[in-house]
CSV table of C-alpha atoms and ligand atoms in Angstrom, one decimal:
chain,number,residue,atom,x,y,z
D,1,MET,CA,-57.6,42.6,-85.9
D,2,ARG,CA,-56.2,46.2,-85.8
D,3,PRO,CA,-54.5,47.3,-82.6
D,4,SER,CA,-56.5,49.7,-80.3
D,5,VAL,CA,-55.1,53.0,-79.2
D,6,LEU,CA,-56.2,55.6,-76.7
D,7,VAL,CA,-55.4,59.3,-77.2
D,8,ALA,CA,-55.5,60.4,-73.6
D,9,ARG,CA,-55.4,64.2,-74.3
D,10,GLN,CA,-57.2,66.3,-76.8
D,11,VAL,CA,-55.0,66.8,-79.8
D,12,PHE,CA,-55.1,68.2,-83.3
D,13,PRO,CA,-57.9,66.4,-85.3
D,14,ALA,CA,-55.4,65.5,-88.1
D,15,ILE,CA,-53.4,63.5,-85.6
D,16,VAL,CA,-56.5,61.4,-84.6
D,17,THR,CA,-57.3,61.0,-88.3
D,18,ARG,CA,-53.8,59.7,-89.0
D,19,LEU,CA,-54.1,57.2,-86.1
D,20,ARG,CA,-57.5,56.0,-87.4
D,21,GLU,CA,-55.7,54.9,-90.7
D,22,HIS,CA,-53.8,52.3,-88.6
D,23,PHE,CA,-55.7,51.6,-85.4
D,24,GLU,CA,-59.1,51.4,-83.7
D,25,VAL,CA,-59.0,54.8,-81.8
D,26,GLU,CA,-60.7,56.1,-78.7
D,27,ALA,CA,-59.7,59.8,-78.3
D,28,ASN,CA,-60.3,62.4,-75.6
D,29,ASN,CA,-62.1,65.0,-77.6
D,30,GLU,CA,-62.7,67.4,-74.7
D,31,PRO,CA,-60.4,69.9,-73.0
D,32,VAL,CA,-60.5,67.8,-69.8
D,33,ASP,CA,-57.9,65.8,-67.8
D,34,TRP,CA,-58.9,62.2,-67.2
D,35,SER,CA,-58.4,61.0,-63.7
D,36,HIS,CA,-56.0,58.1,-63.1
D,37,ALA,CA,-58.9,55.7,-62.6
D,38,GLU,CA,-60.6,56.9,-65.8
D,39,LEU,CA,-57.4,56.5,-67.8
D,40,MET,CA,-56.9,53.0,-66.4
D,41,HIS,CA,-60.5,52.2,-67.3
D,42,ARG,CA,-60.3,53.5,-70.8
D,43,LEU,CA,-57.0,51.7,-71.4
D,44,GLN,CA,-58.5,48.3,-70.9
D,45,GLY,CA,-58.1,46.3,-74.1
D,46,LYS,CA,-55.8,49.0,-75.6
D,47,GLN,CA,-52.4,48.2,-76.9
D,48,GLY,CA,-51.1,51.7,-77.3
D,49,VAL,CA,-51.6,55.1,-75.6
D,50,PHE,CA,-50.8,58.6,-76.8
D,51,VAL,CA,-49.9,60.9,-73.9
D,52,ALA,CA,-48.3,64.3,-73.2
D,53,ALA,CA,-46.3,65.3,-70.2
D,54,THR,CA,-49.5,65.5,-68.2
D,55,GLU,CA,-50.7,61.9,-68.0
D,56,LYS,CA,-49.3,59.9,-65.1
D,57,ILE,CA,-48.3,56.4,-66.4
D,58,ASP,CA,-47.2,54.9,-63.1
D,59,ALA,CA,-46.6,51.3,-61.9
D,60,ALA,CA,-50.2,50.8,-60.8
D,61,LEU,CA,-51.5,51.8,-64.2
D,62,VAL,CA,-49.0,49.6,-65.9
D,63,ALA,CA,-50.0,46.7,-63.7
D,64,GLY,CA,-53.7,47.3,-64.4
D,65,CYS,CA,-53.4,47.4,-68.2
D,66,PRO,CA,-52.2,44.0,-69.2
D,67,GLU,CA,-52.6,44.5,-73.0
D,68,LEU,CA,-50.6,47.7,-73.1
D,69,ARG,CA,-47.5,47.5,-75.4
D,70,ALA,CA,-46.6,51.1,-76.3
D,71,VAL,CA,-46.7,54.4,-74.3
D,72,CYS,CA,-45.9,57.2,-76.8
D,73,SER,CA,-45.5,60.7,-75.5
D,74,MET,CA,-45.5,63.9,-77.5
D,75,ALA,CA,-43.3,65.5,-74.8
D,76,VAL,CA,-39.5,65.3,-74.5
D,77,GLY,CA,-39.6,65.1,-70.7
D,78,TYR,CA,-40.9,61.8,-69.4
D,79,ASN,CA,-40.9,62.1,-65.7
D,80,ASN,CA,-44.6,61.4,-65.8
D,81,ILE,CA,-43.9,57.8,-67.0
D,82,ASP,CA,-42.5,55.0,-64.9
D,83,VAL,CA,-40.1,53.8,-67.5
D,84,ALA,CA,-38.7,51.0,-65.3
D,85,ALA,CA,-42.2,49.6,-64.7
D,86,CYS,CA,-43.0,49.7,-68.4
D,87,ALA,CA,-39.7,48.0,-69.3
D,88,ALA,CA,-40.3,45.2,-66.8
D,89,ARG,CA,-43.6,44.5,-68.6
D,90,GLY,CA,-42.0,44.8,-72.1
D,91,ILE,CA,-43.9,48.1,-72.8
D,92,VAL,CA,-42.0,50.4,-75.2
D,93,VAL,CA,-41.9,54.0,-74.1
D,94,THR,CA,-41.1,56.8,-76.5
D,95,ASN,CA,-40.7,60.6,-76.2
D,96,ALA,CA,-40.3,63.5,-78.6
D,97,PRO,CA,-36.8,64.8,-78.7
D,98,ASP,CA,-35.3,67.1,-81.3
D,99,VAL,CA,-38.5,68.4,-82.8
D,100,LEU,CA,-38.9,71.0,-80.0
D,101,THR,CA,-35.3,71.9,-79.4
D,102,GLU,CA,-35.1,75.2,-81.3
D,103,THR,CA,-38.6,76.4,-80.3
D,104,THR,CA,-37.9,75.7,-76.7
D,105,ALA,CA,-34.5,77.4,-76.8
D,106,ASP,CA,-36.2,80.4,-78.4
D,107,PHE,CA,-38.6,80.6,-75.5
D,108,GLY,CA,-35.9,80.2,-72.9
D,109,PHE,CA,-34.2,83.1,-74.5
D,110,ALA,CA,-37.4,85.1,-74.7
D,111,LEU,CA,-38.1,84.4,-71.0
D,112,MET,CA,-34.6,85.4,-70.0
D,113,MET,CA,-34.8,88.7,-71.9
D,114,ALA,CA,-38.3,89.5,-70.6
D,115,THR,CA,-37.0,88.8,-67.1
D,116,ALA,CA,-33.7,90.7,-67.4
D,117,ARG,CA,-35.4,93.7,-69.0
D,118,ARG,CA,-38.5,93.7,-66.8
D,119,ILE,CA,-40.9,93.5,-69.7
D,120,ALA,CA,-43.8,91.9,-67.9
D,121,GLU,CA,-43.5,94.1,-64.8
D,122,SER,CA,-43.3,97.3,-66.8
D,123,GLU,CA,-46.3,96.2,-69.0
D,124,HIS,CA,-48.4,95.6,-65.9
D,125,PHE,CA,-47.4,99.0,-64.6
D,126,LEU,CA,-48.5,100.6,-67.9
D,127,ARG,CA,-51.8,98.8,-68.1
D,128,ALA,CA,-52.6,99.8,-64.6
D,129,GLY,CA,-52.5,103.4,-65.7
D,130,ARG,CA,-49.5,104.2,-63.5
D,131,TRP,CA,-47.2,105.6,-66.2
D,132,LYS,CA,-47.3,109.4,-65.4
D,133,ARG,CA,-43.7,110.4,-66.3
D,134,TRP,CA,-40.4,109.0,-67.5
D,135,SER,CA,-37.5,108.9,-65.2
D,136,VAL,CA,-33.8,108.0,-65.7
D,137,ASP,CA,-34.0,104.9,-63.5
D,138,PHE,CA,-37.4,103.8,-65.0
D,139,PHE,CA,-37.5,99.9,-65.0
D,140,CYS,CA,-33.7,99.6,-65.3
D,141,GLY,CA,-32.9,95.9,-65.8
D,142,ALA,CA,-29.8,93.9,-66.6
D,143,ASP,CA,-28.0,93.7,-70.0
D,144,VAL,CA,-28.2,90.3,-71.7
D,145,HIS,CA,-25.6,91.0,-74.4
D,146,GLY,CA,-22.1,90.5,-73.2
D,147,ALA,CA,-23.3,89.0,-69.9
D,148,THR,CA,-22.4,85.6,-68.5
D,149,LEU,CA,-25.0,83.0,-69.4
D,150,GLY,CA,-25.1,80.0,-67.1
D,151,ILE,CA,-26.8,76.8,-68.3
D,152,LEU,CA,-27.6,74.0,-65.9
D,153,GLY,CA,-28.1,70.9,-68.0
D,154,MET,CA,-26.4,70.8,-71.4
D,155,GLY,CA,-28.5,68.5,-73.5
D,156,ARG,CA,-29.9,69.5,-76.9
D,157,ILE,CA,-31.9,72.5,-75.6
D,158,GLY,CA,-29.1,73.7,-73.4
D,159,GLN,CA,-26.8,73.6,-76.4
D,160,ALA,CA,-29.3,75.5,-78.6
D,161,ILE,CA,-29.5,78.2,-75.9
D,162,ALA,CA,-25.7,78.3,-75.7
D,163,ARG,CA,-25.5,79.0,-79.4
D,164,ARG,CA,-28.0,81.8,-79.2
D,165,GLY,CA,-26.1,83.4,-76.3
D,166,ALA,CA,-22.6,83.0,-77.7
D,167,LEU,CA,-23.2,83.7,-81.3
D,168,GLY,CA,-26.2,86.1,-81.2
D,169,PHE,CA,-25.5,88.1,-78.0
D,170,GLY,CA,-21.8,87.9,-77.4
D,171,MET,CA,-22.3,86.2,-74.1
D,172,ARG,CA,-19.7,84.3,-72.1
D,173,VAL,CA,-21.3,80.8,-71.8
D,174,ILE,CA,-20.6,78.6,-68.8
D,175,TYR,CA,-22.5,75.3,-68.1
D,176,HIS,CA,-22.7,72.5,-65.6
D,177,ASN,CA,-23.8,69.0,-66.6
D,178,ARG,CA,-23.1,65.6,-65.1
D,179,SER,CA,-20.8,64.9,-67.9
D,180,ARG,CA,-18.7,67.4,-69.8
D,181,LEU,CA,-19.4,67.7,-73.5
D,182,ALA,CA,-16.9,66.3,-76.0
D,183,PRO,CA,-14.4,69.0,-77.1
D,184,ASP,CA,-15.7,69.0,-80.7
D,185,VAL,CA,-19.3,69.7,-79.4
D,186,GLU,CA,-18.2,72.2,-76.8
D,187,ALA,CA,-15.9,74.3,-79.0
D,188,PRO,CA,-18.4,75.6,-81.5
D,189,LEU,CA,-20.7,76.6,-78.6
D,190,SER,CA,-17.8,78.6,-77.0
D,191,ALA,CA,-19.1,77.1,-73.8
D,192,CYS,CA,-17.0,76.2,-70.8
D,193,TRP,CA,-17.8,73.5,-68.2
D,194,VAL,CA,-17.6,74.6,-64.6
D,195,ASP,CA,-18.4,73.2,-61.2
D,196,LYS,CA,-22.1,73.8,-60.2
D,197,ASP,CA,-21.2,76.2,-57.4
D,198,VAL,CA,-19.0,78.2,-59.8
D,199,LEU,CA,-21.9,78.3,-62.3
D,200,LEU,CA,-24.2,79.7,-59.6
D,201,ALA,CA,-21.6,82.2,-58.4
D,202,GLN,CA,-20.7,83.5,-61.9
D,203,ALA,CA,-23.9,83.5,-63.9
D,204,ASP,CA,-25.6,86.8,-64.6
D,205,HIS,CA,-28.5,84.8,-66.1
D,206,LEU,CA,-28.9,81.2,-65.1
D,207,ILE,CA,-31.1,79.0,-67.3
D,208,VAL,CA,-32.2,75.6,-65.9
D,209,VAL,CA,-32.8,72.9,-68.5
D,210,VAL,CA,-32.0,69.7,-66.6
D,211,PRO,CA,-34.6,66.9,-66.8
D,212,TYR,CA,-36.5,66.2,-63.7
D,213,SER,CA,-35.5,63.1,-61.7
D,214,ALA,CA,-35.0,62.2,-58.0
D,215,ALA,CA,-31.4,63.4,-58.5
D,216,SER,CA,-32.4,66.8,-59.8
D,217,HIS,CA,-35.2,67.4,-57.3
D,218,HIS,CA,-34.6,70.9,-55.9
D,219,ALA,CA,-31.3,71.2,-57.7
D,220,ILE,CA,-31.9,74.9,-57.1
D,221,GLY,CA,-32.9,75.5,-53.5
D,222,SER,CA,-32.0,77.9,-50.7
D,223,ARG,CA,-28.3,76.9,-50.7
D,224,GLU,CA,-28.0,77.4,-54.4
D,225,LEU,CA,-29.9,80.7,-54.5
D,226,ALA,CA,-27.6,82.0,-51.7
D,227,LEU,CA,-24.6,81.4,-54.0
D,228,MET,CA,-26.1,83.5,-56.8
D,229,LYS,CA,-25.3,87.2,-57.4
D,230,PRO,CA,-27.9,89.6,-56.1
D,231,THR,CA,-28.1,91.0,-59.6
D,232,ALA,CA,-28.7,87.6,-61.2
D,233,THR,CA,-31.8,86.2,-62.9
D,234,LEU,CA,-33.0,82.6,-62.8
D,235,ILE,CA,-35.0,81.0,-65.6
D,236,ASN,CA,-36.7,77.6,-65.3
D,237,ILE,CA,-37.9,76.0,-68.5
D,238,ALA,CA,-37.1,72.4,-67.3
D,239,ARG,CA,-39.7,71.0,-65.0
D,240,GLY,CA,-41.4,72.0,-61.8
D,241,GLY,CA,-39.5,70.5,-58.9
D,242,VAL,CA,-36.1,71.1,-60.2
D,243,VAL,CA,-36.3,74.5,-58.5
D,244,ASP,CA,-37.7,74.8,-55.0
D,245,ASP,CA,-40.4,77.3,-55.7
D,246,ALA,CA,-41.0,78.3,-52.0
D,247,ALA,CA,-37.3,79.0,-51.5
D,248,LEU,CA,-37.2,81.0,-54.8
D,249,ALA,CA,-40.2,83.1,-53.9
D,250,GLN,CA,-38.5,84.0,-50.6
D,251,ALA,CA,-35.2,84.9,-52.4
D,252,LEU,CA,-37.2,87.1,-54.8
D,253,ALA,CA,-39.1,88.8,-52.1
D,254,GLU,CA,-35.9,89.6,-50.2
D,255,ARG,CA,-34.2,90.6,-53.5
D,256,ARG,CA,-31.4,88.1,-52.8
D,257,ILE,CA,-31.6,87.6,-56.6
D,258,ALA,CA,-32.9,90.2,-59.0
D,259,ALA,CA,-35.6,88.3,-60.8
D,260,ALA,CA,-36.8,85.0,-62.2
D,261,GLY,CA,-38.7,83.7,-65.2
D,262,LEU,CA,-40.6,80.5,-64.8
D,263,ASP,CA,-42.5,78.4,-67.3
D,264,VAL,CA,-42.8,75.3,-65.1
D,265,PHE,CA,-43.9,74.9,-61.5
D,266,GLU,CA,-44.1,72.4,-58.6
D,267,GLY,CA,-47.6,71.1,-58.6
D,268,GLU,CA,-48.6,72.9,-61.8
D,269,PRO,CA,-51.1,74.1,-62.9
D,270,SER,CA,-51.1,75.4,-59.3
D,271,VAL,CA,-48.5,78.1,-58.7
D,272,HIS,CA,-47.0,78.7,-55.3
D,273,PRO,CA,-49.0,81.7,-53.9
D,274,ALA,CA,-45.8,83.5,-52.8
D,275,LEU,CA,-44.6,83.5,-56.4
D,276,LEU,CA,-47.9,85.2,-57.5
D,277,ALA,CA,-47.2,87.9,-54.8
D,278,VAL,CA,-43.8,89.1,-55.9
D,279,PRO,CA,-43.4,91.5,-58.8
D,280,ASN,CA,-39.9,90.4,-60.0
D,281,VAL,CA,-40.9,87.2,-61.6
D,282,VAL,CA,-42.3,86.5,-65.1
D,283,LEU,CA,-44.7,83.5,-65.0
D,284,THR,CA,-45.9,81.6,-68.1
D,285,PRO,CA,-48.0,78.4,-68.2
D,286,HIS,CA,-45.7,75.7,-69.5
D,287,ILE,CA,-45.6,77.0,-73.1
D,288,ALA,CA,-41.9,76.7,-74.0
D,289,SER,CA,-42.6,74.4,-76.9
D,290,ALA,CA,-45.9,76.0,-77.9
D,291,THR,CA,-45.8,77.0,-81.5
D,292,GLU,CA,-48.3,75.5,-83.8
D,293,ALA,CA,-45.6,73.9,-86.0
D,294,THR,CA,-43.7,72.4,-83.1
D,295,ARG,CA,-46.7,71.1,-81.3
D,296,ARG,CA,-47.8,69.4,-84.5
D,297,ALA,CA,-44.4,67.9,-85.0
D,298,MET,CA,-44.3,66.6,-81.4
D,299,ALA,CA,-47.7,65.0,-81.8
D,300,GLN,CA,-46.7,63.6,-85.2
D,301,LEU,CA,-43.6,62.0,-83.8
D,302,ALA,CA,-45.7,60.2,-81.1
D,303,VAL,CA,-48.0,58.9,-83.8
D,304,ASP,CA,-45.0,57.7,-85.9
D,305,ASN,CA,-43.7,55.9,-82.8
D,306,LEU,CA,-47.1,54.2,-82.2
D,307,ILE,CA,-47.3,53.1,-85.8
D,308,ALA,CA,-43.8,51.7,-85.6
D,309,VAL,CA,-44.1,49.9,-82.3
D,310,LEU,CA,-47.6,48.4,-82.8
D,311,GLY,CA,-46.6,47.5,-86.4
D,312,GLY,CA,-43.7,45.4,-85.0
D,313,ARG,CA,-41.0,47.8,-85.9
D,314,ALA,CA,-38.3,49.6,-83.8
D,315,PRO,CA,-39.5,52.8,-82.2
D,316,LEU,CA,-38.0,56.0,-83.7
D,317,THR,CA,-37.2,57.7,-80.4
D,318,PRO,CA,-37.3,55.2,-77.6
D,319,VAL,CA,-36.7,56.1,-74.0
D,320,ALA,CA,-34.1,53.8,-72.5
D,321,ALA,CA,-35.0,52.0,-69.3
D,322,PRO,CA,-33.0,53.1,-66.3
D,323,ALA,CA,-30.0,50.8,-65.5
D,324,SER,CA,-31.1,48.5,-62.7
B,401,LIG,C1,-41.8,68.7,-73.0
B,401,LIG,O1,-42.0,68.2,-74.1
B,401,LIG,O2,-41.3,68.0,-72.1
B,401,LIG,C2,-42.3,70.0,-72.7
B,401,LIG,O3,-42.1,70.4,-71.4
B,401,LIG,C3,-43.8,70.1,-73.0
B,401,LIG,O4,-44.5,69.3,-72.2
């Protein structure tokens, strides 16, 4: 008998077609989020599940789905999946690294430039019919070229952003990561490891790309914001919860930092109301990896992982269980 797979989120039809070549497939064909209870119900009798960063695969769900053998996500971040609970049950978890690195780095850079150069704020001004005359200090922002780029989290995406900054924009690149990169990786990026507080104090533009975990919860909060330059910008393309959104909104309102660009939010798709009320923030709805080609590649990788795992082969991109 062929294994059964659940596609928990509406995805490209070609992806479902490919899955049907290998599995019995039940797919969410509507633009709706299934509740935890519905997901659990639909997973009964299924050996595999295709998810994104949005489906919560927690210990209760794992316990309630005894036949589940593979949780394959089209996202690179996997803080929505209880990897330890899956490992304890022998369930393989996979994510989708690499295929979104350059696209996400492009977006991080775009958000940084839009924030530094006040593109959204000035566009809103123009659309509101408020452009009556040009003035010498009209929407003056901060230079990106030649500035100091700070990167918190120096994985694949951080490194791709560093390359753009150093090679394309002549920026001085500093970073903080739990572990320093090997010299042969660091050197071509022209990036320099610094202590986190030094990063905060010296960055003109700080990009957060650290994965979310209990350890990175509110890695940028009131204390960290207070260390930043009043002229600095902060960009979060990592995960909601890495930045304390309430503390950030207050810092923006009081102009303790110049501006922020946020693609991810605590409790998204809800956005902290105080962030919606300040002009000096660019807000986007978690779209850093959103190009057609990249989203297809991410989904395809999740499919390839399902085919491998349920076919008895090694996963292509497994997520390691946390050390116990
Ligand atoms: C990811 O892949 O983790 C992105 O944030 C999209 O969900």
